[in-house]
Amino acid sequence: MSETIKTDVLIVGAGPIGLFAVFELGLLDMKCHLIDILDRPGGQCAELYPEKPIYDIPGWPTISAQGLVDKLMEQIHPFKPEFTFNRMVSSLEKLEDGTFRVATDEGEMFEAKVVVIAAGGGSFQPKRPPIPGIEAYEGKSVFYSVRRMEEFRGHDLVIVGGGDSALDWTLNLQPIAKSVTLVHRRPEFRAAPDSVNKMYAMQEMKQLAFLVGQVSGLAGADGQLASATIKGGPGGDVEVPCTRMLPFFGLTMKLGPIAEWGLNLHENLIPVDTEKFQTSVPGIFAVGDINWYPGKLKLILSGFHEVALMAQAAKRIVSPGERIVFQYTTSSTSLQKKLGVHD
């Protein structure tokens, strides 16, 4: 059994909100350790759409999801956070002195005075479409997210789905793929109207194909796709050559073991107060998409605000009795020193 890792604040989730929590907590001299189920920082941003642009981050008219994660990592570097990746938090108990003991599914033990849940929608898994034998192709020629666009260059690509992800990647990958066929069970979409209009315009110009129907079968050997059968169209079954497939059937969000921590839950989300974003258990906070309160907006922007207030409350638990002086990074030389501005 490995020795217990001790820290001031244990953050569950290393997405943008969890990363910015390190900054706000660090300004108040709290040491952070982050645990994430993925193999690197960034959460859903890095996992599902690293190259997709985000337009509503203050001061950045446009920044890619991965670009935002990179900037956040740069911003928190002075505070030297520690990370444990590829782990799910499995259990939590509160010790007599008020400290929380947290275990991972691989048996690591952590102790912290404060726990911050910044786990987005929980641990998320792409929904597997009901296509016979698809498992044999997963990770080789069937993918549920786009890590690197270059991996699709020169391929005959079939994209399945009717939401924003399907339409966005149809438009973004069309210029580099050998061919793109979008498949959706009906001609109406749940995606942004502008994206749908662009797709139909490209179809008119024969730059891509759009088929109404569903994928009913796959052909190929050794995990490499050769073709997909589409059924449900007016002309009967159609066989489409394809060497790569991207099915976008949404995500299954699961709170996982967090649901067993004795927290009050609201429709699989964690209710918090709007003063400090504390859960029903003192010392456990929830920030970002995983929390709920009246008027909640699931925006990265909102999560950043939640983290700033949470940090003030966390400081009172980590350093009871210590006077907290509110300071601005623009004018406080002590904060600037922490950030390495005057090094």
PDB file of N, CA, C and O in Angstrom, residues 38-108:
ATOM      1  N   LEU A  38      -9.121  10.963 -16.898  1.00  0.00           N
ATOM      2  CA  LEU A  38      -8.426  10.992 -18.186  1.00  0.00           C
ATOM      3  C   LEU A  38      -6.922  10.899 -17.981  1.00  0.00           C
ATOM      4  O   LEU A  38      -6.428  10.902 -16.851  1.00  0.00           O
ATOM      5  N   ASP A  39      -6.183  10.859 -19.085  1.00  0.00           N
ATOM      6  CA  ASP A  39      -4.732  10.668 -18.979  1.00  0.00           C
ATOM      7  C   ASP A  39      -3.949  11.975 -19.054  1.00  0.00           C
ATOM      8  O   ASP A  39      -2.729  11.971 -19.117  1.00  0.00           O
ATOM      9  N   ARG A  40      -4.645  13.117 -19.018  1.00  0.00           N
ATOM     10  CA  ARG A  40      -3.978  14.418 -19.108  1.00  0.00           C
ATOM     11  C   ARG A  40      -4.964  15.489 -18.664  1.00  0.00           C
ATOM     12  O   ARG A  40      -6.166  15.237 -18.591  1.00  0.00           O
ATOM     13  N   PRO A  41      -4.476  16.708 -18.397  1.00  0.00           N
ATOM     14  CA  PRO A  41      -5.400  17.768 -17.986  1.00  0.00           C
ATOM     15  C   PRO A  41      -6.275  18.228 -19.144  1.00  0.00           C
ATOM     16  O   PRO A  41      -5.931  18.034 -20.309  1.00  0.00           O
ATOM     17  N   GLY A  42      -7.403  18.831 -18.803  1.00  0.00           N
ATOM     18  CA  GLY A  42      -8.242  19.429 -19.846  1.00  0.00           C
ATOM     19  C   GLY A  42      -9.683  18.981 -19.845  1.00  0.00           C
ATOM     20  O   GLY A  42     -10.535  19.621 -20.448  1.00  0.00           O
ATOM     21  N   GLY A  43      -9.985  17.850 -19.201  1.00  0.00           N
ATOM     22  CA  GLY A  43     -11.365  17.398 -19.139  1.00  0.00           C
ATOM     23  C   GLY A  43     -11.991  17.190 -20.514  1.00  0.00           C
ATOM     24  O   GLY A  43     -11.318  16.760 -21.456  1.00  0.00           O
ATOM     25  N   GLN A  44     -13.292  17.501 -20.608  1.00  0.00           N
ATOM     26  CA  GLN A  44     -14.000  17.295 -21.870  1.00  0.00           C
ATOM     27  C   GLN A  44     -13.391  18.120 -22.997  1.00  0.00           C
ATOM     28  O   GLN A  44     -13.388  17.703 -24.143  1.00  0.00           O
ATOM     29  N   CYS A  45     -12.881  19.312 -22.656  1.00  0.00           N
ATOM     30  CA  CYS A  45     -12.276  20.164 -23.688  1.00  0.00           C
ATOM     31  C   CYS A  45     -11.166  19.427 -24.424  1.00  0.00           C
ATOM     32  O   CYS A  45     -11.104  19.427 -25.654  1.00  0.00           O
ATOM     33  N   ALA A  46     -10.267  18.820 -23.663  1.00  0.00           N
ATOM     34  CA  ALA A  46      -9.130  18.146 -24.282  1.00  0.00           C
ATOM     35  C   ALA A  46      -9.527  16.810 -24.890  1.00  0.00           C
ATOM     36  O   ALA A  46      -8.953  16.363 -25.878  1.00  0.00           O
ATOM     37  N   GLU A  47     -10.528  16.158 -24.294  1.00  0.00           N
ATOM     38  CA  GLU A  47     -10.882  14.811 -24.729  1.00  0.00           C
ATOM     39  C   GLU A  47     -11.753  14.807 -25.977  1.00  0.00           C
ATOM     40  O   GLU A  47     -11.551  14.016 -26.890  1.00  0.00           O
ATOM     41  N   LEU A  48     -12.734  15.707 -26.022  1.00  0.00           N
ATOM     42  CA  LEU A  48     -13.752  15.613 -27.072  1.00  0.00           C
ATOM     43  C   LEU A  48     -13.566  16.601 -28.207  1.00  0.00           C
ATOM     44  O   LEU A  48     -13.911  16.303 -29.345  1.00  0.00           O
ATOM     45  N   TYR A  49     -13.082  17.801 -27.904  1.00  0.00           N
ATOM     46  CA  TYR A  49     -12.961  18.764 -29.009  1.00  0.00           C
ATOM     47  C   TYR A  49     -11.766  19.697 -28.812  1.00  0.00           C
ATOM     48  O   TYR A  49     -11.917  20.914 -28.736  1.00  0.00           O
ATOM     49  N   PRO A  50     -10.539  19.140 -28.743  1.00  0.00           N
ATOM     50  CA  PRO A  50      -9.361  19.970 -28.467  1.00  0.00           C
ATOM     51  C   PRO A  50      -9.123  21.071 -29.492  1.00  0.00           C
ATOM     52  O   PRO A  50      -8.592  22.134 -29.155  1.00  0.00           O
ATOM     53  N   GLU A  51      -9.519  20.835 -30.755  1.00  0.00           N
ATOM     54  CA  GLU A  51      -9.244  21.842 -31.790  1.00  0.00           C
ATOM     55  C   GLU A  51     -10.450  22.729 -32.075  1.00  0.00           C
ATOM     56  O   GLU A  51     -10.404  23.589 -32.956  1.00  0.00           O
ATOM     57  N   LYS A  52     -11.531  22.536 -31.338  1.00  0.00           N
ATOM     58  CA  LYS A  52     -12.747  23.318 -31.565  1.00  0.00           C
ATOM     59  C   LYS A  52     -12.596  24.698 -30.923  1.00  0.00           C
ATOM     60  O   LYS A  52     -12.143  24.818 -29.790  1.00  0.00           O
ATOM     61  N   PRO A  53     -12.977  25.757 -31.626  1.00  0.00           N
ATOM     62  CA  PRO A  53     -12.836  27.096 -31.043  1.00  0.00           C
ATOM     63  C   PRO A  53     -13.906  27.398 -29.993  1.00  0.00           C
ATOM     64  O   PRO A  53     -15.045  26.961 -30.101  1.00  0.00           O
ATOM     65  N   ILE A  54     -13.510  28.159 -28.966  1.00  0.00           N
ATOM     66  CA  ILE A  54     -14.421  28.675 -27.939  1.00  0.00           C
ATOM     67  C   ILE A  54     -14.423  30.193 -28.084  1.00  0.00           C
ATOM     68  O   ILE A  54     -13.367  30.811 -28.235  1.00  0.00           O
ATOM     69  N   TYR A  55     -15.604  30.799 -28.022  1.00  0.00           N
ATOM     70  CA  TYR A  55     -15.723  32.223 -28.322  1.00  0.00           C
ATOM     71  C   TYR A  55     -16.118  33.086 -27.128  1.00  0.00           C
ATOM     72  O   TYR A  55     -16.184  34.308 -27.257  1.00  0.00           O
ATOM     73  N   ASP A  56     -16.407  32.485 -25.969  1.00  0.00           N
ATOM     74  CA  ASP A  56     -16.935  33.296 -24.867  1.00  0.00           C
ATOM     75  C   ASP A  56     -16.028  33.326 -23.637  1.00  0.00           C
ATOM     76  O   ASP A  56     -16.488  33.455 -22.515  1.00  0.00           O
ATOM     77  N   ILE A  57     -14.707  33.211 -23.856  1.00  0.00           N
ATOM     78  CA  ILE A  57     -13.755  33.384 -22.766  1.00  0.00           C
ATOM     79  C   ILE A  57     -13.323  34.852 -22.762  1.00  0.00           C
ATOM     80  O   ILE A  57     -12.804  35.336 -23.772  1.00  0.00           O
ATOM     81  N   PRO A  58     -13.549  35.582 -21.673  1.00  0.00           N
ATOM     82  CA  PRO A  58     -13.198  37.010 -21.663  1.00  0.00           C
ATOM     83  C   PRO A  58     -11.752  37.254 -22.079  1.00  0.00           C
ATOM     84  O   PRO A  58     -10.832  36.579 -21.615  1.00  0.00           O
ATOM     85  N   GLY A  59     -11.584  38.221 -22.953  1.00  0.00           N
ATOM     86  CA  GLY A  59     -10.240  38.594 -23.408  1.00  0.00           C
ATOM     87  C   GLY A  59      -9.710  37.765 -24.554  1.00  0.00           C
ATOM     88  O   GLY A  59      -8.674  38.093 -25.123  1.00  0.00           O
ATOM     89  N   TRP A  60     -10.415  36.677 -24.899  1.00  0.00           N
ATOM     90  CA  TRP A  60     -10.000  35.819 -26.011  1.00  0.00           C
ATOM     91  C   TRP A  60     -11.157  35.752 -27.016  1.00  0.00           C
ATOM     92  O   TRP A  60     -12.078  34.962 -26.824  1.00  0.00           O
ATOM     93  N   PRO A  61     -11.123  36.574 -28.060  1.00  0.00           N
ATOM     94  CA  PRO A  61     -12.217  36.515 -29.052  1.00  0.00           C
ATOM     95  C   PRO A  61     -12.430  35.110 -29.596  1.00  0.00           C
ATOM     96  O   PRO A  61     -13.547  34.699 -29.858  1.00  0.00           O
ATOM     97  N   THR A  62     -11.341  34.361 -29.733  1.00  0.00           N
ATOM     98  CA  THR A  62     -11.441  32.943 -30.083  1.00  0.00           C
ATOM     99  C   THR A  62     -10.208  32.225 -29.546  1.00  0.00           C
ATOM    100  O   THR A  62      -9.098  32.753 -29.611  1.00  0.00           O
ATOM    101  N   ILE A  63     -10.427  31.047 -28.981  1.00  0.00           N
ATOM    102  CA  ILE A  63      -9.318  30.222 -28.505  1.00  0.00           C
ATOM    103  C   ILE A  63      -9.774  28.772 -28.607  1.00  0.00           C
ATOM    104  O   ILE A  63     -10.943  28.461 -28.354  1.00  0.00           O
ATOM    105  N   SER A  64      -8.873  27.891 -29.021  1.00  0.00           N
ATOM    106  CA  SER A  64      -9.246  26.477 -29.103  1.00  0.00           C
ATOM    107  C   SER A  64      -9.365  25.909 -27.701  1.00  0.00           C
ATOM    108  O   SER A  64      -8.798  26.437 -26.735  1.00  0.00           O
ATOM    109  N   ALA A  65     -10.110  24.835 -27.584  1.00  0.00           N
ATOM    110  CA  ALA A  65     -10.268  24.196 -26.278  1.00  0.00           C
ATOM    111  C   ALA A  65      -8.912  23.797 -25.706  1.00  0.00           C
ATOM    112  O   ALA A  65      -8.624  24.030 -24.529  1.00  0.00           O
ATOM    113  N   GLN A  66      -8.050  23.207 -26.549  1.00  0.00           N
ATOM    114  CA  GLN A  66      -6.725  22.818 -26.076  1.00  0.00           C
ATOM    115  C   GLN A  66      -5.884  24.045 -25.757  1.00  0.00           C
ATOM    116  O   GLN A  66      -5.098  24.046 -24.803  1.00  0.00           O
ATOM    117  N   GLY A  67      -6.059  25.105 -26.538  1.00  0.00           N
ATOM    118  CA  GLY A  67      -5.340  26.357 -26.277  1.00  0.00           C
ATOM    119  C   GLY A  67      -5.693  26.927 -24.918  1.00  0.00           C
ATOM    120  O   GLY A  67      -4.826  27.428 -24.180  1.00  0.00           O
ATOM    121  N   LEU A  68      -6.974  26.859 -24.552  1.00  0.00           N
ATOM    122  CA  LEU A  68      -7.404  27.342 -23.235  1.00  0.00           C
ATOM    123  C   LEU A  68      -6.770  26.509 -22.129  1.00  0.00           C
ATOM    124  O   LEU A  68      -6.276  27.057 -21.135  1.00  0.00           O
ATOM    125  N   VAL A  69      -6.758  25.202 -22.313  1.00  0.00           N
ATOM    126  CA  VAL A  69      -6.146  24.320 -21.311  1.00  0.00           C
ATOM    127  C   VAL A  69      -4.655  24.637 -21.170  1.00  0.00           C
ATOM    128  O   VAL A  69      -4.121  24.725 -20.059  1.00  0.00           O
ATOM    129  N   ASP A  70      -3.980  24.842 -22.294  1.00  0.00           N
ATOM    130  CA  ASP A  70      -2.544  25.165 -22.258  1.00  0.00           C
ATOM    131  C   ASP A  70      -2.292  26.465 -21.490  1.00  0.00           C
ATOM    132  O   ASP A  70      -1.339  26.569 -20.704  1.00  0.00           O
ATOM    133  N   LYS A  71      -3.141  27.469 -21.734  1.00  0.00           N
ATOM    134  CA  LYS A  71      -2.980  28.760 -21.049  1.00  0.00           C
ATOM    135  C   LYS A  71      -3.243  28.620 -19.550  1.00  0.00           C
ATOM    136  O   LYS A  71      -2.561  29.241 -18.719  1.00  0.00           O
ATOM    137  N   LEU A  72      -4.237  27.820 -19.189  1.00  0.00           N
ATOM    138  CA  LEU A  72      -4.518  27.598 -17.768  1.00  0.00           C
ATOM    139  C   LEU A  72      -3.355  26.877 -17.093  1.00  0.00           C
ATOM    140  O   LEU A  72      -2.979  27.214 -15.962  1.00  0.00           O
ATOM    141  N   MET A  73      -2.766  25.901 -17.783  1.00  0.00           N
ATOM    142  CA  MET A  73      -1.604  25.195 -17.222  1.00  0.00           C
ATOM    143  C   MET A  73      -0.438  26.164 -17.019  1.00  0.00           C
ATOM    144  O   MET A  73       0.290  26.084 -16.018  1.00  0.00           O
ATOM    145  N   GLU A  74      -0.264  27.079 -17.967  1.00  0.00           N
ATOM    146  CA  GLU A  74       0.792  28.094 -17.851  1.00  0.00           C
ATOM    147  C   GLU A  74       0.496  29.020 -16.656  1.00  0.00           C
ATOM    148  O   GLU A  74       1.394  29.380 -15.887  1.00  0.00           O
ATOM    149  N   GLN A  75      -0.780  29.362 -16.486  1.00  0.00           N
ATOM    150  CA  GLN A  75      -1.179  30.292 -15.432  1.00  0.00           C
ATOM    151  C   GLN A  75      -0.974  29.702 -14.036  1.00  0.00           C
ATOM    152  O   GLN A  75      -0.627  30.419 -13.094  1.00  0.00           O
ATOM    153  N   ILE A  76      -1.186  28.387 -13.893  1.00  0.00           N
ATOM    154  CA  ILE A  76      -1.077  27.781 -12.557  1.00  0.00           C
ATOM    155  C   ILE A  76       0.310  27.227 -12.265  1.00  0.00           C
ATOM    156  O   ILE A  76       0.570  26.755 -11.153  1.00  0.00           O
ATOM    157  N   HIS A  77       1.213  27.309 -13.235  1.00  0.00           N
ATOM    158  CA  HIS A  77       2.562  26.755 -13.065  1.00  0.00           C
ATOM    159  C   HIS A  77       3.262  27.244 -11.797  1.00  0.00           C
ATOM    160  O   HIS A  77       3.915  26.441 -11.097  1.00  0.00           O
ATOM    161  N   PRO A  78       3.148  28.537 -11.428  1.00  0.00           N
ATOM    162  CA  PRO A  78       3.856  28.999 -10.228  1.00  0.00           C
ATOM    163  C   PRO A  78       3.428  28.286  -8.949  1.00  0.00           C
ATOM    164  O   PRO A  78       4.178  28.256  -7.969  1.00  0.00           O
ATOM    165  N   PHE A  79       2.244  27.686  -8.943  1.00  0.00           N
ATOM    166  CA  PHE A  79       1.734  27.068  -7.718  1.00  0.00           C
ATOM    167  C   PHE A  79       2.074  25.578  -7.630  1.00  0.00           C
ATOM    168  O   PHE A  79       1.735  24.912  -6.658  1.00  0.00           O
ATOM    169  N   LYS A  80       2.708  25.060  -8.665  1.00  0.00           N
ATOM    170  CA  LYS A  80       3.216  23.685  -8.670  1.00  0.00           C
ATOM    171  C   LYS A  80       2.181  22.649  -8.177  1.00  0.00           C
ATOM    172  O   LYS A  80       2.444  21.893  -7.225  1.00  0.00           O
ATOM    173  N   PRO A  81       1.028  22.600  -8.812  1.00  0.00           N
ATOM    174  CA  PRO A  81       0.046  21.582  -8.422  1.00  0.00           C
ATOM    175  C   PRO A  81       0.544  20.191  -8.782  1.00  0.00           C
ATOM    176  O   PRO A  81       1.362  20.024  -9.691  1.00  0.00           O
ATOM    177  N   GLU A  82       0.037  19.187  -8.091  1.00  0.00           N
ATOM    178  CA  GLU A  82       0.365  17.807  -8.414  1.00  0.00           C
ATOM    179  C   GLU A  82      -0.855  17.139  -9.030  1.00  0.00           C
ATOM    180  O   GLU A  82      -1.995  17.507  -8.745  1.00  0.00           O
ATOM    181  N   PHE A  83      -0.609  16.174  -9.914  1.00  0.00           N
ATOM    182  CA  PHE A  83      -1.685  15.519 -10.650  1.00  0.00           C
ATOM    183  C   PHE A  83      -1.590  14.006 -10.494  1.00  0.00           C
ATOM    184  O   PHE A  83      -0.492  13.443 -10.470  1.00  0.00           O
ATOM    185  N   THR A  84      -2.739  13.359 -10.423  1.00  0.00           N
ATOM    186  CA  THR A  84      -2.827  11.910 -10.537  1.00  0.00           C
ATOM    187  C   THR A  84      -3.848  11.619 -11.632  1.00  0.00           C
ATOM    188  O   THR A  84      -5.035  11.942 -11.478  1.00  0.00           O
ATOM    189  N   PHE A  85      -3.385  11.060 -12.758  1.00  0.00           N
ATOM    190  CA  PHE A  85      -4.247  10.824 -13.919  1.00  0.00           C
ATOM    191  C   PHE A  85      -4.655   9.350 -14.012  1.00  0.00           C
ATOM    192  O   PHE A  85      -4.117   8.493 -13.318  1.00  0.00           O
ATOM    193  N   ASN A  86      -5.600   9.097 -14.910  1.00  0.00           N
ATOM    194  CA  ASN A  86      -6.098   7.730 -15.141  1.00  0.00           C
ATOM    195  C   ASN A  86      -6.641   7.088 -13.866  1.00  0.00           C
ATOM    196  O   ASN A  86      -6.497   5.882 -13.647  1.00  0.00           O
ATOM    197  N   ARG A  87      -7.256   7.895 -13.029  1.00  0.00           N
ATOM    198  CA  ARG A  87      -7.795   7.379 -11.773  1.00  0.00           C
ATOM    199  C   ARG A  87      -9.195   7.920 -11.546  1.00  0.00           C
ATOM    200  O   ARG A  87      -9.494   9.077 -11.846  1.00  0.00           O
ATOM    201  N   MET A  88     -10.041   7.058 -10.974  1.00  0.00           N
ATOM    202  CA  MET A  88     -11.352   7.490 -10.522  1.00  0.00           C
ATOM    203  C   MET A  88     -11.341   7.512  -8.997  1.00  0.00           C
ATOM    204  O   MET A  88     -10.814   6.605  -8.356  1.00  0.00           O
ATOM    205  N   VAL A  89     -11.901   8.574  -8.426  1.00  0.00           N
ATOM    206  CA  VAL A  89     -12.037   8.630  -6.976  1.00  0.00           C
ATOM    207  C   VAL A  89     -13.119   7.632  -6.577  1.00  0.00           C
ATOM    208  O   VAL A  89     -14.232   7.656  -7.097  1.00  0.00           O
ATOM    209  N   SER A  90     -12.786   6.712  -5.678  1.00  0.00           N
ATOM    210  CA  SER A  90     -13.720   5.626  -5.367  1.00  0.00           C
ATOM    211  C   SER A  90     -14.422   5.779  -4.026  1.00  0.00           C
ATOM    212  O   SER A  90     -15.569   5.366  -3.877  1.00  0.00           O
ATOM    213  N   SER A  91     -13.748   6.355  -3.031  1.00  0.00           N
ATOM    214  CA  SER A  91     -14.404   6.476  -1.724  1.00  0.00           C
ATOM    215  C   SER A  91     -13.915   7.714  -0.991  1.00  0.00           C
ATOM    216  O   SER A  91     -12.831   8.232  -1.260  1.00  0.00           O
ATOM    217  N   LEU A  92     -14.758   8.176  -0.057  1.00  0.00           N
ATOM    218  CA  LEU A  92     -14.418   9.344   0.752  1.00  0.00           C
ATOM    219  C   LEU A  92     -14.937   9.116   2.163  1.00  0.00           C
ATOM    220  O   LEU A  92     -16.051   8.629   2.360  1.00  0.00           O
ATOM    221  N   GLU A  93     -14.107   9.442   3.141  1.00  0.00           N
ATOM    222  CA  GLU A  93     -14.575   9.413   4.531  1.00  0.00           C
ATOM    223  C   GLU A  93     -14.030  10.630   5.256  1.00  0.00           C
ATOM    224  O   GLU A  93     -12.969  11.162   4.916  1.00  0.00           O
ATOM    225  N   LYS A  94     -14.805  11.093   6.233  1.00  0.00           N
ATOM    226  CA  LYS A  94     -14.380  12.240   7.026  1.00  0.00           C
ATOM    227  C   LYS A  94     -13.805  11.742   8.341  1.00  0.00           C
ATOM    228  O   LYS A  94     -14.467  10.990   9.078  1.00  0.00           O
ATOM    229  N   LEU A  95     -12.570  12.112   8.639  1.00  0.00           N
ATOM    230  CA  LEU A  95     -11.899  11.662   9.862  1.00  0.00           C
ATOM    231  C   LEU A  95     -12.335  12.519  11.053  1.00  0.00           C
ATOM    232  O   LEU A  95     -12.975  13.564  10.887  1.00  0.00           O
ATOM    233  N   GLU A  96     -11.980  12.093  12.249  1.00  0.00           N
ATOM    234  CA  GLU A  96     -12.423  12.789  13.456  1.00  0.00           C
ATOM    235  C   GLU A  96     -11.950  14.232  13.505  1.00  0.00           C
ATOM    236  O   GLU A  96     -12.637  15.100  14.037  1.00  0.00           O
ATOM    237  N   ASP A  97     -10.769  14.505  12.947  1.00  0.00           N
ATOM    238  CA  ASP A  97     -10.248  15.873  13.000  1.00  0.00           C
ATOM    239  C   ASP A  97     -10.807  16.751  11.879  1.00  0.00           C
ATOM    240  O   ASP A  97     -10.381  17.898  11.699  1.00  0.00           O
ATOM    241  N   GLY A  98     -11.760  16.209  11.082  1.00  0.00           N
ATOM    242  CA  GLY A  98     -12.374  16.996  10.003  1.00  0.00           C
ATOM    243  C   GLY A  98     -11.695  16.831   8.659  1.00  0.00           C
ATOM    244  O   GLY A  98     -12.199  17.290   7.634  1.00  0.00           O
ATOM    245  N   THR A  99     -10.549  16.150   8.652  1.00  0.00           N
ATOM    246  CA  THR A  99      -9.847  15.899   7.394  1.00  0.00           C
ATOM    247  C   THR A  99     -10.610  14.851   6.576  1.00  0.00           C
ATOM    248  O   THR A  99     -11.231  13.946   7.139  1.00  0.00           O
ATOM    249  N   PHE A 100     -10.530  14.984   5.270  1.00  0.00           N
ATOM    250  CA  PHE A 100     -11.150  13.993   4.388  1.00  0.00           C
ATOM    251  C   PHE A 100     -10.092  13.003   3.907  1.00  0.00           C
ATOM    252  O   PHE A 100      -8.997  13.404   3.493  1.00  0.00           O
ATOM    253  N   ARG A 101     -10.433  11.717   3.960  1.00  0.00           N
ATOM    254  CA  ARG A 101      -9.564  10.675   3.398  1.00  0.00           C
ATOM    255  C   ARG A 101     -10.246  10.153   2.133  1.00  0.00           C
ATOM    256  O   ARG A 101     -11.386   9.694   2.180  1.00  0.00           O
ATOM    257  N   VAL A 102      -9.531  10.222   1.033  1.00  0.00           N
ATOM    258  CA  VAL A 102     -10.084   9.856  -0.273  1.00  0.00           C
ATOM    259  C   VAL A 102      -9.222   8.756  -0.883  1.00  0.00           C
ATOM    260  O   VAL A 102      -7.989   8.828  -0.842  1.00  0.00           O
ATOM    261  N   ALA A 103      -9.878   7.738  -1.433  1.00  0.00           N
ATOM    262  CA  ALA A 103      -9.162   6.647  -2.102  1.00  0.00           C
ATOM    263  C   ALA A 103      -9.510   6.635  -3.579  1.00  0.00           C
ATOM    264  O   ALA A 103     -10.617   7.030  -3.979  1.00  0.00           O
ATOM    265  N   THR A 104      -8.555   6.176  -4.409  1.00  0.00           N
ATOM    266  CA  THR A 104      -8.818   6.012  -5.838  1.00  0.00           C
ATOM    267  C   THR A 104      -9.101   4.538  -6.138  1.00  0.00           C
ATOM    268  O   THR A 104      -8.896   3.667  -5.291  1.00  0.00           O
ATOM    269  N   ASP A 105      -9.543   4.286  -7.365  1.00  0.00           N
ATOM    270  CA  ASP A 105      -9.833   2.904  -7.758  1.00  0.00           C
ATOM    271  C   ASP A 105      -8.576   2.062  -7.889  1.00  0.00           C
ATOM    272  O   ASP A 105      -8.650   0.842  -8.046  1.00  0.00           O
ATOM    273  N   GLU A 106      -7.401   2.692  -7.813  1.00  0.00           N
ATOM    274  CA  GLU A 106      -6.147   1.938  -7.839  1.00  0.00           C
ATOM    275  C   GLU A 106      -5.495   1.875  -6.458  1.00  0.00           C
ATOM    276  O   GLU A 106      -4.351   1.451  -6.322  1.00  0.00           O
ATOM    277  N   GLY A 107      -6.229   2.331  -5.444  1.00  0.00           N
ATOM    278  CA  GLY A 107      -5.747   2.167  -4.076  1.00  0.00           C
ATOM    279  C   GLY A 107      -4.920   3.299  -3.505  1.00  0.00           C
ATOM    280  O   GLY A 107      -4.487   3.225  -2.345  1.00  0.00           O
ATOM    281  N   GLU A 108      -4.649   4.366  -4.282  1.00  0.00           N
ATOM    282  CA  GLU A 108      -3.935   5.503  -3.691  1.00  0.00           C
ATOM    283  C   GLU A 108      -4.813   6.161  -2.635  1.00  0.00           C
ATOM    284  O   GLU A 108      -6.029   6.229  -2.782  1.00  0.00           O
TER     285      GLU A 108
END
